[in-house]
Short mmCIF file of C-alpha atoms in Angstrom, two decimals:
data_model
loop_
_atom_site.label_atom_id
_atom_site.label_comp_id
_atom_site.label_asym_id
_atom_site.label_seq_id
_atom_site.Cartn_x
_atom_site.Cartn_y
_atom_site.Cartn_z
CA MET A 1377 -24.82 -7.26 -1.57
CA ALA A 1378 -25.60 -7.80 -5.23
CA SER A 1379 -23.69 -6.06 -7.99
CA SER A 1380 -25.68 -3.32 -9.66
CA GLY A 1381 -23.56 -2.55 -12.71
CA THR A 1382 -20.07 -2.76 -14.16
CA ILE A 1383 -16.95 -1.14 -12.71
CA ALA A 1384 -16.87 1.20 -15.71
CA GLN A 1385 -20.38 2.39 -14.85
CA ARG A 1386 -19.91 2.53 -11.08
CA TRP A 1387 -16.31 3.56 -10.58
CA ARG A 1388 -17.06 7.04 -9.22
CA GLU A 1389 -19.44 5.60 -6.64
CA LEU A 1390 -16.96 2.87 -5.69
CA HIS A 1391 -14.17 5.43 -5.57
CA GLY A 1392 -16.02 7.33 -2.86
CA GLU A 1393 -17.95 10.04 -4.70
CA HIS A 1394 -20.63 9.80 -2.00
CA SER A 1395 -18.27 8.64 0.76
CA TRP A 1396 -19.47 5.04 0.28
CA ASP A 1397 -22.84 5.88 1.77
CA GLY A 1398 -25.08 2.80 1.70
CA LEU A 1399 -22.31 0.51 0.38
CA LEU A 1400 -20.59 -0.67 3.56
CA ASP A 1401 -23.22 -2.62 5.52
CA PRO A 1402 -24.14 -4.83 3.86
CA LEU A 1403 -20.91 -4.61 1.90
CA ASP A 1404 -21.61 -4.08 -1.79
CA LEU A 1405 -20.28 -6.94 -3.94
CA ASP A 1406 -18.60 -4.68 -6.47
CA LEU A 1407 -17.00 -2.70 -3.66
CA ARG A 1408 -15.65 -5.91 -2.11
CA LYS A 1409 -13.97 -6.79 -5.38
CA TYR A 1410 -12.78 -3.20 -5.80
CA ILE A 1411 -11.17 -3.07 -2.35
CA ILE A 1412 -9.51 -6.46 -2.80
CA SER A 1413 -8.19 -5.43 -6.20
CA TYR A 1414 -6.53 -2.33 -4.75
CA GLY A 1415 -5.27 -4.29 -1.74
CA GLU A 1416 -3.29 -6.53 -4.07
CA PHE A 1417 -1.12 -3.59 -5.16
CA PRO A 1418 0.53 -3.07 -1.74
CA GLN A 1419 0.57 -6.84 -1.20
CA ALA A 1420 2.79 -6.99 -4.28
CA THR A 1421 5.32 -4.79 -2.48
CA TYR A 1422 5.59 -7.32 0.35
CA ASP A 1423 5.81 -10.25 -2.05
CA SER A 1424 8.61 -8.63 -4.07
CA PHE A 1425 10.67 -6.94 -1.35
CA ASN A 1426 14.16 -8.36 -0.87
CA THR A 1427 14.46 -9.16 2.85
CA GLU A 1428 17.68 -11.19 2.60
CA LYS A 1429 20.29 -9.19 4.54
CA ARG A 1430 23.06 -11.37 3.09
CA SER A 1431 22.18 -10.05 -0.36
CA PRO A 1432 23.85 -6.94 -1.79
CA HIS A 1433 20.34 -6.01 -2.95
CA ALA A 1434 18.60 -6.24 0.43
CA GLY A 1435 15.95 -3.54 0.60
CA ALA A 1436 15.39 -3.44 -3.18
CA CYS A 1437 12.69 -5.01 -5.35
CA LEU A 1438 13.21 -8.53 -6.67
CA TYR A 1439 11.53 -7.72 -9.98
CA GLY A 1440 11.47 -5.09 -12.71
CA TYR A 1441 8.79 -2.76 -14.02
CA ASP A 1442 7.63 -5.22 -16.66
CA ASN A 1443 7.10 -8.27 -14.44
CA LEU A 1444 6.46 -6.98 -10.91
CA LEU A 1445 2.66 -7.28 -11.04
CA ALA A 1446 2.57 -10.56 -12.96
CA SER A 1447 5.27 -12.16 -10.80
CA THR A 1448 3.32 -11.38 -7.64
CA HIS A 1449 0.05 -12.60 -9.19
CA VAL A 1450 -1.81 -9.31 -8.96
CA ALA A 1451 -5.19 -10.02 -10.57
CA ALA A 1452 -5.12 -6.69 -12.44
CA ALA A 1453 -1.58 -7.20 -13.73
CA GLY A 1454 -2.73 -7.10 -17.33
CA ASP A 1455 -4.60 -3.84 -16.80
CA TYR A 1456 -1.77 -1.73 -15.38
CA ALA A 1457 1.80 -0.88 -16.32
CA VAL A 1458 4.37 0.05 -13.66
CA THR A 1459 6.00 3.35 -14.60
CA LYS A 1460 8.14 4.22 -11.58
CA PHE A 1461 9.78 2.65 -8.54
CA VAL A 1462 9.84 4.80 -5.40
CA TYR A 1463 12.60 4.87 -2.78
CA ALA A 1464 12.59 6.20 0.76
CA THR A 1465 15.00 7.08 3.52
CA SER A 1466 14.60 8.87 6.84
CA ALA A 1467 16.33 11.82 8.41
CA LEU A 1468 15.32 10.37 11.78
CA PRO A 1469 16.47 7.07 13.30
CA VAL A 1470 13.82 4.43 12.56
CA PRO A 1471 13.46 0.74 13.48
CA GLU A 1472 14.75 -1.92 11.09
CA ALA A 1473 11.10 -2.73 10.37
CA PHE A 1474 11.07 0.46 8.28
CA LEU A 1475 14.44 0.36 6.53
CA LEU A 1476 16.23 -2.96 5.92
CA LEU A 1477 19.83 -2.72 4.74
CA PRO A 1478 22.48 -5.21 3.53
CA LEU A 1479 24.97 -6.56 6.06
CA PRO A 1480 27.85 -4.12 6.57
CA GLU A 1481 30.41 -6.80 5.59
CA LEU A 1482 29.03 -7.08 2.06
CA GLU A 1483 30.72 -5.32 -0.83
CA GLY A 1484 29.14 -3.92 -3.97
CA VAL A 1485 25.79 -3.25 -2.34
CA TRP A 1486 23.09 -1.38 -4.25
CA CYS A 1487 22.50 1.17 -1.46
CA ARG A 1488 23.06 1.65 2.28
CA GLU A 1489 20.78 4.63 2.85
CA SER A 1490 17.50 3.81 1.10
CA ASN A 1491 14.82 1.15 0.61
CA TRP A 1492 12.38 0.46 -2.17
CA ILE A 1493 9.09 1.71 -0.71
CA GLY A 1494 6.58 1.31 -3.55
CA TYR A 1495 5.69 2.11 -7.11
CA VAL A 1496 3.43 4.01 -9.48
CA ALA A 1497 1.34 2.23 -12.11
CA VAL A 1498 -1.13 3.43 -14.74
CA ALA A 1499 -4.02 1.73 -16.50
CA THR A 1500 -3.15 0.54 -19.99
CA ASP A 1501 -4.96 1.74 -23.10
CA GLU A 1502 -6.76 -1.61 -23.29
CA ALA A 1503 -7.97 -1.38 -19.68
CA VAL A 1504 -9.44 2.13 -19.86
CA ALA A 1505 -12.77 0.93 -21.24
CA LYS A 1506 -13.05 -1.77 -18.57
CA LEU A 1507 -12.21 0.64 -15.73
CA GLY A 1508 -14.17 3.60 -17.09
CA ARG A 1509 -11.20 5.96 -16.87
CA ARG A 1510 -7.40 6.16 -16.86
CA ASP A 1511 -6.60 5.09 -13.31
CA ILE A 1512 -3.21 5.92 -11.78
CA VAL A 1513 -2.20 3.85 -8.74
CA VAL A 1514 0.42 4.62 -6.11
CA ALA A 1515 1.20 1.63 -3.89
CA TRP A 1516 3.16 2.10 -0.66
CA ARG A 1517 4.94 -0.72 1.15
CA GLY A 1518 4.42 -1.34 4.86
CA THR A 1519 6.83 -2.66 7.47
CA ILE A 1520 8.55 -5.99 6.90
CA LYS A 1521 9.42 -7.05 10.44
CA SER A 1522 7.49 -7.71 13.64
CA LEU A 1523 5.18 -5.11 15.14
CA GLU A 1524 7.66 -4.17 17.87
CA TRP A 1525 8.03 -0.82 16.09
CA VAL A 1526 4.65 0.15 17.57
CA ASN A 1527 6.37 0.34 20.97
CA ASP A 1528 9.71 1.68 19.78
CA PHE A 1529 8.69 4.39 17.33
CA ASP A 1530 8.78 8.10 18.14
CA PHE A 1531 5.21 9.42 17.78
CA THR A 1532 6.10 13.09 18.29
CA PRO A 1533 3.66 15.37 16.39
CA VAL A 1534 4.98 17.97 13.96
CA SER A 1535 3.31 20.51 11.68
CA ALA A 1536 1.36 19.05 8.74
CA ALA A 1537 2.16 22.14 6.65
CA PRO A 1538 4.54 20.25 4.27
CA VAL A 1539 1.60 18.26 2.86
CA LEU A 1540 -1.23 20.79 3.10
CA GLY A 1541 -0.19 23.35 0.50
CA ALA A 1542 -2.20 26.57 0.73
CA ALA A 1543 -4.54 24.91 3.24
CA ALA A 1544 -1.76 25.01 5.84
CA ALA A 1545 -2.53 28.66 6.58
CA GLU A 1546 -6.16 27.79 7.29
CA ASN A 1547 -5.19 24.86 9.53
CA PRO A 1548 -2.22 26.12 11.57
CA LEU A 1549 -2.80 23.55 14.33
CA ALA A 1550 -2.79 20.55 11.99
CA MET A 1551 -0.16 18.07 13.16
CA VAL A 1552 1.05 14.72 11.87
CA HIS A 1553 3.30 11.93 13.07
CA ARG A 1554 6.96 12.99 12.78
CA GLY A 1555 8.26 9.53 11.87
CA PHE A 1556 5.82 8.96 9.03
CA LEU A 1557 6.43 12.44 7.65
CA SER A 1558 10.19 11.86 7.80
CA ILE A 1559 9.99 8.68 5.72
CA TYR A 1560 7.66 10.41 3.26
CA SER A 1561 9.63 13.62 2.85
CA SER A 1562 13.31 12.90 3.64
CA SER A 1563 16.08 13.06 1.08
CA ASN A 1564 19.72 12.06 1.41
CA ALA A 1565 22.48 13.54 -0.71
CA ASP A 1566 24.60 10.43 -0.08
CA SER A 1567 21.97 8.10 -1.53
CA LYS A 1568 21.83 7.51 -5.27
CA PHE A 1569 18.13 6.80 -4.89
CA ASN A 1570 17.06 9.54 -2.51
CA LYS A 1571 18.60 12.68 -3.92
CA THR A 1572 14.92 13.56 -3.80
CA SER A 1573 12.40 12.32 -1.27
CA ALA A 1574 9.79 9.62 -1.80
CA ARG A 1575 7.27 12.45 -1.79
CA ASP A 1576 9.00 14.32 -4.61
CA GLN A 1577 9.50 11.15 -6.65
CA VAL A 1578 5.79 10.31 -6.51
CA LEU A 1579 4.53 13.84 -7.13
CA GLU A 1580 6.87 14.23 -10.11
CA GLU A 1581 5.61 10.99 -11.66
CA LEU A 1582 1.98 11.84 -10.99
CA ARG A 1583 2.42 15.25 -12.60
CA ARG A 1584 4.02 13.61 -15.63
CA LEU A 1585 1.21 11.09 -16.03
CA MET A 1586 -1.54 13.64 -15.41
CA ALA A 1587 -0.02 15.91 -18.07
CA LEU A 1588 0.25 12.97 -20.46
CA TYR A 1589 -3.42 12.10 -20.02
CA LYS A 1590 -4.69 15.59 -19.24
CA ASP A 1591 -7.63 15.40 -21.62
CA GLU A 1592 -8.81 11.97 -20.49
CA VAL A 1593 -11.05 11.05 -17.57
CA THR A 1594 -8.61 10.03 -14.85
CA SER A 1595 -8.47 9.00 -11.21
CA ILE A 1596 -5.64 8.75 -8.68
CA THR A 1597 -5.83 5.83 -6.26
CA ILE A 1598 -3.29 5.68 -3.44
CA THR A 1599 -3.11 2.49 -1.45
CA GLY A 1600 -1.06 0.99 1.35
CA HIS A 1601 -1.05 -1.21 4.43
CA SER A 1602 0.31 -0.43 7.91
CA LEU A 1603 3.20 2.04 7.47
CA GLY A 1604 2.23 2.14 3.80
CA ALA A 1605 -1.29 3.21 4.76
CA ALA A 1606 0.11 6.13 6.75
CA LEU A 1607 2.27 7.16 3.79
CA ALA A 1608 -0.74 6.80 1.47
CA THR A 1609 -2.74 9.14 3.70
CA LEU A 1610 -0.01 11.80 3.61
CA ASN A 1611 0.42 11.32 -0.13
CA ALA A 1612 -3.30 11.60 -0.87
CA VAL A 1613 -3.81 14.89 0.94
CA ASP A 1614 -0.55 16.19 -0.54
CA VAL A 1615 -1.79 15.42 -4.07
CA ALA A 1616 -5.13 17.15 -3.51
CA ALA A 1617 -3.67 20.13 -1.61
CA ASN A 1618 -1.10 20.87 -4.28
CA GLY A 1619 -3.37 20.43 -7.30
CA VAL A 1620 -1.50 17.45 -8.74
CA ASN A 1621 -4.90 16.07 -9.76
CA ALA A 1622 -5.64 19.22 -11.78
CA PRO A 1623 -3.05 19.58 -14.56
CA SER A 1624 -2.84 22.90 -16.37
CA ASN A 1625 -4.49 23.27 -19.77
CA SER A 1626 -6.68 20.23 -19.15
CA SER A 1627 -10.15 19.93 -20.64
CA GLN A 1628 -11.16 17.83 -17.61
CA PRO A 1629 -12.08 18.92 -14.08
CA PRO A 1630 -9.74 17.92 -11.22
CA CYS A 1631 -9.78 14.14 -10.96
CA PRO A 1632 -10.84 12.33 -7.78
CA VAL A 1633 -8.10 11.26 -5.38
CA THR A 1634 -8.89 8.25 -3.20
CA ALA A 1635 -6.79 6.65 -0.49
CA MET A 1636 -7.67 2.97 -0.09
CA VAL A 1637 -5.86 1.96 3.09
CA PHE A 1638 -5.62 -1.12 5.28
CA ALA A 1639 -4.60 -1.38 8.95
CA SER A 1640 -3.50 2.24 9.08
CA PRO A 1641 -2.04 3.81 12.18
CA GLN A 1642 -3.49 7.19 13.03
CA VAL A 1643 -1.54 9.83 11.14
CA GLY A 1644 -2.61 13.22 12.48
CA ASN A 1645 -4.67 15.17 15.00
CA HIS A 1646 -8.22 16.56 14.77
CA SER A 1647 -7.02 19.67 12.94
CA PHE A 1648 -5.28 17.50 10.35
CA LYS A 1649 -8.51 15.56 9.87
CA SER A 1650 -10.38 18.84 9.34
CA ALA A 1651 -7.83 19.86 6.73
CA PHE A 1652 -8.03 16.46 5.05
CA LEU A 1653 -11.83 16.62 4.84
CA SER A 1654 -11.77 20.15 3.39
CA PHE A 1655 -10.72 18.94 -0.06
CA GLY A 1656 -13.73 18.18 -2.23
CA ASP A 1657 -11.91 15.78 -4.56
CA LEU A 1658 -10.31 13.75 -1.76
CA ARG A 1659 -11.70 10.59 -0.14
CA ALA A 1660 -10.25 7.87 2.07
CA LEU A 1661 -11.55 4.42 3.00
CA HIS A 1662 -9.89 2.58 5.86
CA VAL A 1663 -10.35 -1.17 6.33
CA LYS A 1664 -9.82 -2.00 10.03
CA ASN A 1665 -9.75 -5.50 11.49
CA ALA A 1666 -11.13 -6.18 14.96
CA GLY A 1667 -8.24 -6.89 17.33
CA ASP A 1668 -5.51 -5.32 15.18
CA VAL A 1669 -3.47 -3.04 17.43
CA VAL A 1670 -1.90 -0.89 14.71
CA PRO A 1671 -5.00 1.21 13.85
CA LEU A 1672 -5.15 2.20 17.54
CA CYS A 1673 -1.68 3.74 17.45
CA PRO A 1674 -0.65 6.31 18.44
CA PRO A 1675 -3.29 6.10 21.20
CA VAL A 1676 -3.32 9.75 22.33
CA GLY A 1677 -3.71 12.92 20.29
CA TYR A 1678 -4.22 11.24 16.89
CA VAL A 1679 -7.40 10.33 15.00
CA ASP A 1680 -8.46 8.43 11.89
CA VAL A 1681 -9.21 10.70 8.91
CA ALA A 1682 -10.97 8.09 6.76
CA VAL A 1683 -14.37 6.50 6.36
CA GLN A 1684 -14.04 3.24 8.25
CA LEU A 1685 -14.91 -0.23 7.02
CA PRO A 1686 -14.71 -2.58 10.01
CA ILE A 1687 -14.05 -6.27 9.38
CA ASN A 1688 -13.63 -9.16 11.78
CA THR A 1689 -11.42 -12.01 10.59
CA GLY A 1690 -12.10 -13.66 13.94
CA ARG A 1691 -15.43 -14.74 12.47
CA SER A 1692 -13.81 -16.66 9.62
CA PRO A 1693 -14.12 -20.45 10.00
CA TYR A 1694 -10.99 -20.81 7.88
CA LEU A 1695 -8.64 -19.03 10.29
CA ARG A 1696 -7.22 -20.26 13.56
CA ARG A 1697 -8.85 -18.60 16.55
CA PRO A 1698 -8.02 -16.56 18.40
CA GLY A 1699 -5.81 -14.71 15.97
CA ASN A 1700 -2.45 -13.33 17.08
CA VAL A 1701 -0.82 -9.95 16.60
CA ALA A 1702 0.67 -10.98 13.24
CA THR A 1703 -2.40 -12.65 11.71
CA LEU A 1704 -4.77 -9.90 12.81
CA HIS A 1705 -2.57 -7.37 11.02
CA ASP A 1706 -1.51 -9.33 7.92
CA LEU A 1707 -2.73 -7.83 4.64
CA GLU A 1708 -3.73 -11.14 3.03
CA CYS A 1709 -5.82 -11.88 6.12
CA TYR A 1710 -7.40 -8.46 5.69
CA LEU A 1711 -8.31 -9.22 2.07
CA HIS A 1712 -9.77 -12.55 3.18
CA GLY A 1713 -11.83 -10.60 5.70
CA VAL A 1714 -13.11 -8.22 3.03
CA ALA A 1715 -14.11 -11.21 0.89
CA GLY A 1716 -16.26 -12.66 3.67
CA GLU A 1717 -17.33 -9.82 5.98
CA GLN A 1718 -21.08 -9.80 6.74
CA GLY A 1719 -21.25 -6.59 8.78
CA GLY A 1720 -24.15 -6.16 11.15
CA ALA A 1721 -25.70 -9.46 10.06
CA GLY A 1722 -22.82 -11.29 11.73
CA GLY A 1723 -21.09 -14.46 10.63
CA PHE A 1724 -18.73 -14.93 7.71
CA LYS A 1725 -19.34 -16.04 4.13
CA LEU A 1726 -16.92 -15.77 1.24
CA GLU A 1727 -18.80 -13.61 -1.28
CA VAL A 1728 -15.67 -13.38 -3.45
CA ASP A 1729 -13.88 -16.56 -4.53
CA ARG A 1730 -10.51 -15.67 -3.07
CA ASP A 1731 -8.23 -18.64 -2.38
CA VAL A 1732 -7.92 -19.16 1.39
CA ALA A 1733 -4.37 -20.47 0.86
CA LEU A 1734 -3.26 -16.86 0.37
CA VAL A 1735 -3.63 -16.06 4.07
CA ASN A 1736 -0.67 -18.33 4.80
CA LYS A 1737 1.69 -16.61 2.37
CA ILE A 1738 3.54 -14.67 5.05
CA VAL A 1739 1.95 -15.80 8.35
CA ASP A 1740 0.51 -18.98 9.91
CA ALA A 1741 -3.21 -18.24 9.98
CA LEU A 1742 -5.14 -21.18 8.52
CA GLU A 1743 -6.78 -23.87 10.58
CA ASP A 1744 -4.74 -27.10 10.65
CA GLU A 1745 -7.28 -28.98 8.50
CA TYR A 1746 -6.03 -27.10 5.43
CA PRO A 1747 -2.89 -28.61 3.82
CA VAL A 1748 -1.23 -25.25 3.25
CA PRO A 1749 2.25 -24.63 4.73
CA ALA A 1750 2.78 -21.54 6.83
CA ARG A 1751 4.79 -18.71 5.28
CA TRP A 1752 4.90 -20.48 1.93
CA TRP A 1753 5.69 -17.43 -0.23
CA VAL A 1754 9.42 -17.81 -0.92
CA SER A 1755 11.52 -17.36 -4.04
CA GLN A 1756 12.69 -20.60 -5.61
CA ASN A 1757 15.94 -21.64 -3.92
CA LYS A 1758 15.96 -18.16 -2.38
CA CYS A 1759 17.06 -16.83 -5.78
CA MET A 1760 20.17 -19.02 -5.96
CA VAL A 1761 20.74 -20.11 -9.57
CA LYS A 1762 23.07 -22.87 -10.76
CA GLY A 1763 25.25 -21.80 -13.66
CA ALA A 1764 26.66 -23.82 -16.53
CA ASP A 1765 29.93 -24.11 -14.60
CA GLY A 1766 28.14 -25.87 -11.75
CA HIS A 1767 28.45 -22.94 -9.35
CA TRP A 1768 25.50 -21.35 -7.59
CA THR A 1769 25.02 -17.58 -7.74
CA LEU A 1770 22.53 -15.22 -6.13
CA LYS A 1771 20.26 -13.72 -8.80
CA ASP A 1772 17.80 -11.55 -6.89
CA PHE A 1773 17.77 -8.29 -8.76
CA GLU A 1774 16.39 -7.00 -12.06
CA GLN A 1775 15.83 -3.25 -12.10
CA ILE A 1776 16.21 -0.10 -10.05
#
């Protein structure tokens, strides 16, 4: 489990150059830290998403580019700069867990067709030496309601051709989940924020950044949890299939593309997995918690495309047992599991000093002996601010 070098020296190995062979059991210490670090990027989308339906900005981000990472206490906040917010809609009807909109009675709302679904960030000049390359991160948000969507969602398979580029012709039977593809690739002419799809927004920004840093050593890391993990999987293969990681006139070879996903539903069929695995610069690591129902869905006709890292938060002495549907799926509980997973040796020991209070941010997971309130992550006064005139006003919006 010991570290055997710095991140700058080991990043290709940790990024999946050898498909994490020999690193997963026992779980390499540097890889633990690496996975947790990337897990904090999608956690930031949960911690900054405006879920207040009485707000005109419901479904947007509470923060701006400059303070999103710092305000959500991402450990790597000083190493990355957010360059783009990403918005999604769906051409298909989807549960409210996927798209949360302001109450219809409200006036002056920011949007009634789209939600903020994630962001793109790039390593700063100062961080390049520490990281060993110019890393570009895409973080996708997951669902923000209960897991009832697992039962209500339409899992109809459709052709994966929209994300496979030229490889579509070689994999004509590759299919993916229609609902996930719709959220990833839908546009809406009536939406100010989805004139183009989430897919097109991300690919455009990645192309811009790859062109900007075309002569540097780069990597593209795409991360997400739950729905966000499914979108990250589609996005990763899309990037590799369409050569977004290989800008023209670059002095560098195509950069590695890695999907670092947590609690992902199964996105496509066996043919889609074959297509996914055909790209030499593409890797995916999937952290799966024992007892979490989401990675088992859809149960028929779909498979996992990634290298699997199983964890078992049920072994943690810090968490209430047995876990429930929410705690077994929660991303902070997943990161706690990564910090303490002992693999085949059994048991649980925190190898990374990650505060156990974090598991109660959004759920009620800790044993009662810990004086940490359940669901404690809330904005001060729910973003109500008292003005000089003595009146209170909702201030829950900074930047689109």
